Coordinates of C-alpha atoms in Angstrom, one line a residue:
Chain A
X1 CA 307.1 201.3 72.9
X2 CA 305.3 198.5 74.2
X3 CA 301.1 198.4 73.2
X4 CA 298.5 196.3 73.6
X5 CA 295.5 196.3 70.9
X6 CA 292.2 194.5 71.6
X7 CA 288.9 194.2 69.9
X8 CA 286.4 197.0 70.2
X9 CA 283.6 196.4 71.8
X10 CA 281.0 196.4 72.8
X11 CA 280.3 192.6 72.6
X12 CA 276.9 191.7 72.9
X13 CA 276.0 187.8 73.3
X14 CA 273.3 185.7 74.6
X15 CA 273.7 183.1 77.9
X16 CA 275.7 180.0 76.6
X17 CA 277.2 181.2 73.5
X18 CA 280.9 181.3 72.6
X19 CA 283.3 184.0 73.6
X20 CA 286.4 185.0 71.7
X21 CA 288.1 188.2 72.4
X22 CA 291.2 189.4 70.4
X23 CA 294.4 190.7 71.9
X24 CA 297.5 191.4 70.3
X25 CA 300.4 192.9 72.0
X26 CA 303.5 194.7 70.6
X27 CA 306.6 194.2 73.3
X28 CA 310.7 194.6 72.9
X29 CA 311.2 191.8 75.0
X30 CA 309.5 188.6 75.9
X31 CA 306.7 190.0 77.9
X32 CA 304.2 188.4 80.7
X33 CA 300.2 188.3 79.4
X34 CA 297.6 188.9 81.7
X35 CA 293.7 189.4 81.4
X36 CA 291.8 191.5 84.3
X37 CA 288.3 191.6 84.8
X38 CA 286.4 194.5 85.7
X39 CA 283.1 194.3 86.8
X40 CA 280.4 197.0 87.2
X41 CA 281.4 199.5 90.3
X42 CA 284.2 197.0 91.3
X43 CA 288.0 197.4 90.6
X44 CA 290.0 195.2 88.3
X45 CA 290.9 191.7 89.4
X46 CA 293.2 189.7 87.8
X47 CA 291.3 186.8 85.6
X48 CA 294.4 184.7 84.3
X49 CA 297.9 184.9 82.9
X50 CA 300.9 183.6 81.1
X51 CA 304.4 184.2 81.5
X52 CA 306.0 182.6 78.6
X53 CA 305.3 181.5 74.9
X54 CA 302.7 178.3 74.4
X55 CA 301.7 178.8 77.8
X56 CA 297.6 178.5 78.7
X57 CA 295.8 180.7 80.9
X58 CA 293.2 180.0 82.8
X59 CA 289.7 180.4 85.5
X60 CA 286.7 180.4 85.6
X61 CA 286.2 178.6 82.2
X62 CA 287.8 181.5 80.0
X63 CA 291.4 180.1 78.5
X64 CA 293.9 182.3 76.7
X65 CA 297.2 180.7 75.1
X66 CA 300.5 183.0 74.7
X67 CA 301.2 182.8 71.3
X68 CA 304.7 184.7 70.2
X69 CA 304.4 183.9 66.7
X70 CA 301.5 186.1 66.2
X71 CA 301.6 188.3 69.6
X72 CA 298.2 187.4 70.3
X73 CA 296.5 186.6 73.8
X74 CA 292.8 185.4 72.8
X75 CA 290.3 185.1 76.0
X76 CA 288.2 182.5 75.5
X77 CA 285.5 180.9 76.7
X78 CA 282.9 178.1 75.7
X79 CA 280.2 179.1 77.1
X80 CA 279.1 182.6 78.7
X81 CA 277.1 183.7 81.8
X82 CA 275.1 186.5 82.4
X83 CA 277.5 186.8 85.3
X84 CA 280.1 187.5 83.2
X85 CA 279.3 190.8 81.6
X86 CA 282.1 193.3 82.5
X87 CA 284.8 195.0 80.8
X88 CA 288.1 192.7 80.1
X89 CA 291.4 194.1 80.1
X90 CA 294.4 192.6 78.0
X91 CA 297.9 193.9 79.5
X92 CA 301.3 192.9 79.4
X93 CA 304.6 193.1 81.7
X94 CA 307.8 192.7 80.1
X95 CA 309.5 194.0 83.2
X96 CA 309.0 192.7 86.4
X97 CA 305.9 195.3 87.2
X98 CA 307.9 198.2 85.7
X99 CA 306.5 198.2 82.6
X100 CA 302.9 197.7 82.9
X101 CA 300.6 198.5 79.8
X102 CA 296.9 197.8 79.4
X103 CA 294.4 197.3 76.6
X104 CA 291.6 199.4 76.0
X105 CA 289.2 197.1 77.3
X106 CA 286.5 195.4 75.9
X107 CA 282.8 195.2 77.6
X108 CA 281.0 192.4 77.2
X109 CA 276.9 191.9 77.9
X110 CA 275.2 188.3 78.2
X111 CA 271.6 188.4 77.5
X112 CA 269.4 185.7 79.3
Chain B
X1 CA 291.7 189.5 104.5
X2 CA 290.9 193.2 103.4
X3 CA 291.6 194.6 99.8
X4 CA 292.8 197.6 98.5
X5 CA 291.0 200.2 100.1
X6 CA 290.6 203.7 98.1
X7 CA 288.3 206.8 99.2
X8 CA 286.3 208.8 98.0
X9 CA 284.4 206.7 95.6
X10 CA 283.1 209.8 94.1
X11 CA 284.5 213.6 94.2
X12 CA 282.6 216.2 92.0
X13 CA 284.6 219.6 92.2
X14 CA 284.9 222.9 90.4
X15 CA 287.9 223.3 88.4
X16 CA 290.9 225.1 89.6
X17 CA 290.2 224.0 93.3
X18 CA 292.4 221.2 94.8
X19 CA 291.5 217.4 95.0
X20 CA 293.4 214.3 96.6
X21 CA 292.5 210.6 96.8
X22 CA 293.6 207.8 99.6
X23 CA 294.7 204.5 99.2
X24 CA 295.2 202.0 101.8
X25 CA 297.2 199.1 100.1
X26 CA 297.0 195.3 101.3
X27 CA 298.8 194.3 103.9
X28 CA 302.4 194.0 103.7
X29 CA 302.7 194.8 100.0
X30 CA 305.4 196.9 99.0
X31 CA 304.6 198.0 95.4
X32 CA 302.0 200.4 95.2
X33 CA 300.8 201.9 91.5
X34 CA 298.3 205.1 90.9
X35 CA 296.7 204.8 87.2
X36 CA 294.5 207.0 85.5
X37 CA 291.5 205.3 83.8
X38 CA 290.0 207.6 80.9
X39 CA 286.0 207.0 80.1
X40 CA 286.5 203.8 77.4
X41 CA 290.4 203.2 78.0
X42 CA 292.5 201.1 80.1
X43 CA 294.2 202.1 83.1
X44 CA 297.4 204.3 82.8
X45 CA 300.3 204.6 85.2
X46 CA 300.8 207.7 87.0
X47 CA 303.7 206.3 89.8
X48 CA 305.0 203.1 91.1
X49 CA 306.5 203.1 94.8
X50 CA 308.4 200.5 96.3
X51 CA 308.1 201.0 100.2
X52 CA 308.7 204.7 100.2
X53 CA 310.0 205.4 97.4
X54 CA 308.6 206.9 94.0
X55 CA 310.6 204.9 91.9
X56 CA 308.9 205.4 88.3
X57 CA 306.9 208.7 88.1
X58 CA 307.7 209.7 84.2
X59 CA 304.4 209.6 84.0
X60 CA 302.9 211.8 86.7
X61 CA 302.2 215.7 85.6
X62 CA 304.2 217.0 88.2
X63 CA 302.8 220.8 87.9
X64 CA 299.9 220.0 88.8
X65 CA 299.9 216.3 90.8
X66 CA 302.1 215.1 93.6
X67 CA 301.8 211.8 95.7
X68 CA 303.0 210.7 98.7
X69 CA 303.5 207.2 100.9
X70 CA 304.5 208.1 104.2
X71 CA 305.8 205.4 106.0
X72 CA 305.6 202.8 103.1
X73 CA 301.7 202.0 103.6
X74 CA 298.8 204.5 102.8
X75 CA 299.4 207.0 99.9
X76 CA 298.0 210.0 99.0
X77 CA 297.5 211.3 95.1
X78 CA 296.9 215.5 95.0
X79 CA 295.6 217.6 92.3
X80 CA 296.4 221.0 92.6
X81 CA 294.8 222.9 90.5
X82 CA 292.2 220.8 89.0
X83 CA 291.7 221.0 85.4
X84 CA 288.1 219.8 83.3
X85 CA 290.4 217.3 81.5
X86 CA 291.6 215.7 84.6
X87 CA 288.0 213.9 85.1
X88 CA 288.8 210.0 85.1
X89 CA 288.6 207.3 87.7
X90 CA 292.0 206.8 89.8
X91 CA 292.9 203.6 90.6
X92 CA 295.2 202.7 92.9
X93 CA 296.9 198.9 93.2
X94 CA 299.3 197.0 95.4
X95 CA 301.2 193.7 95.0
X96 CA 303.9 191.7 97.4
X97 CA 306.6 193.2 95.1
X98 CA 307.5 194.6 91.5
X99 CA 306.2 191.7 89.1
X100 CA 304.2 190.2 91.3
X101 CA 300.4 190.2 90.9
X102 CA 298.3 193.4 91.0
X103 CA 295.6 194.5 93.5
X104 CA 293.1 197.2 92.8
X105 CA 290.8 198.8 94.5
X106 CA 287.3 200.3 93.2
X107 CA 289.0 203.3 92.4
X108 CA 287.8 207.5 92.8
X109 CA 286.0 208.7 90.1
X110 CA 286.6 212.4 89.8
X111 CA 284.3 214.8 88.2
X112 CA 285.8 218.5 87.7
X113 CA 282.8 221.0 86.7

């Protein structure tokens, strides 16, 4: 069946640094990537996504590129904000909302 | 314009007594989802509606949970009897329609002593 794997957390970096974190999927089909956001005592919002190979995802200054050749998702971004300490969710949908799986999660803290 | 709305945020109970959670989707979506978040994990799908209509519920313990969306709009998810291993947050999402982007609310965090 279809999986997503991401890296374990918890990531711990100071304001400004780089971000990177993995995502790999496993999927029959050729599935859409997404990237939620969930921040303390809120519910998960929808950060960016990509429907089709080579395609670039991206808001807020975090990018992730679909790559099929290695079924990975990376988020990315260049430089991180205390503000953006939350747990992030890698999912995929290879069918139209009927076949929605999600990631672990990974939380993430920015020290000032 | 007004998210998903969910209630209780919090529900502590005993086990073995009965628990249900509300969700009051966005307006006008059709697709409603109920996931199960475990401490550390990511969300799970319990049941998908569209309008009505429980149209993927292979996931949803049936002897114990049940759901209903009367109407197409608000939904209810049941517990009946709760167990200790059914603490987890329940989330509940909307979107316009199957594939289309996902809502969620703040979800109900259950606690079964």
């Amino acid at each position: 069946g279809n999986s997503v794997t991401q890296m374990e957390g918890p990531v711990t970096l100071s304001e400004e640094a780089f971000l990177t974190i993995n995502c790999t999927y496993t999927a029959t089909g050729y599935p859409s990537l997404f990237w939620y956001v969930q921040y303390p005592g809120e519910g998960l919002q929808l950060l960016l996504k990509a429907t089709k190979a080579d395609d670039k995802g991206s808001n807020k200054g975090f990018e992730a590129t679909y790559r099929k050749e290695t079924t990975s998702f990376h988020l990315e971004k260049g430089s991180v904000q205390v503000s953006d300490s939350a747990v992030y969710f890698c999912a995929l949908d290879d069918n139209y909302g009927q076949n929605f799986v999600f990631g672990p999660g990974t939380r993430l803290s920015v020290l000032p | 314009e007004a998210g998903v709305v969910q209630s209780p945020r919090y529900k502590i109970i005993e086990k073995k007594q009965p628990v249900a959670f509300w969700c009051n989707p966005i307006s006008g979506h059709n697709t409603l989802y109920w996931y199960l978040q475990n401490l550390g994990q990511g969300p799970e799908l319990l049941i998908r509606y569209e309008n009505e209509e429980a149209v993927d519920d292979s996931q949803l313990p049936k002897d114990r949970f049940s759901a209903e969306r009367l109407k197409g709009v608000d939904s209810t998810l049941k517990i009946q009897p709760a167990e200790l291993g059914d603490s987890a947050v329940y989330l509940c999402a909307s979107s316009l329609g199957a594939g289309d982007i996902q809502y969620f609310g703040a979800g109900t965090r259950l606690s079964v002593l």
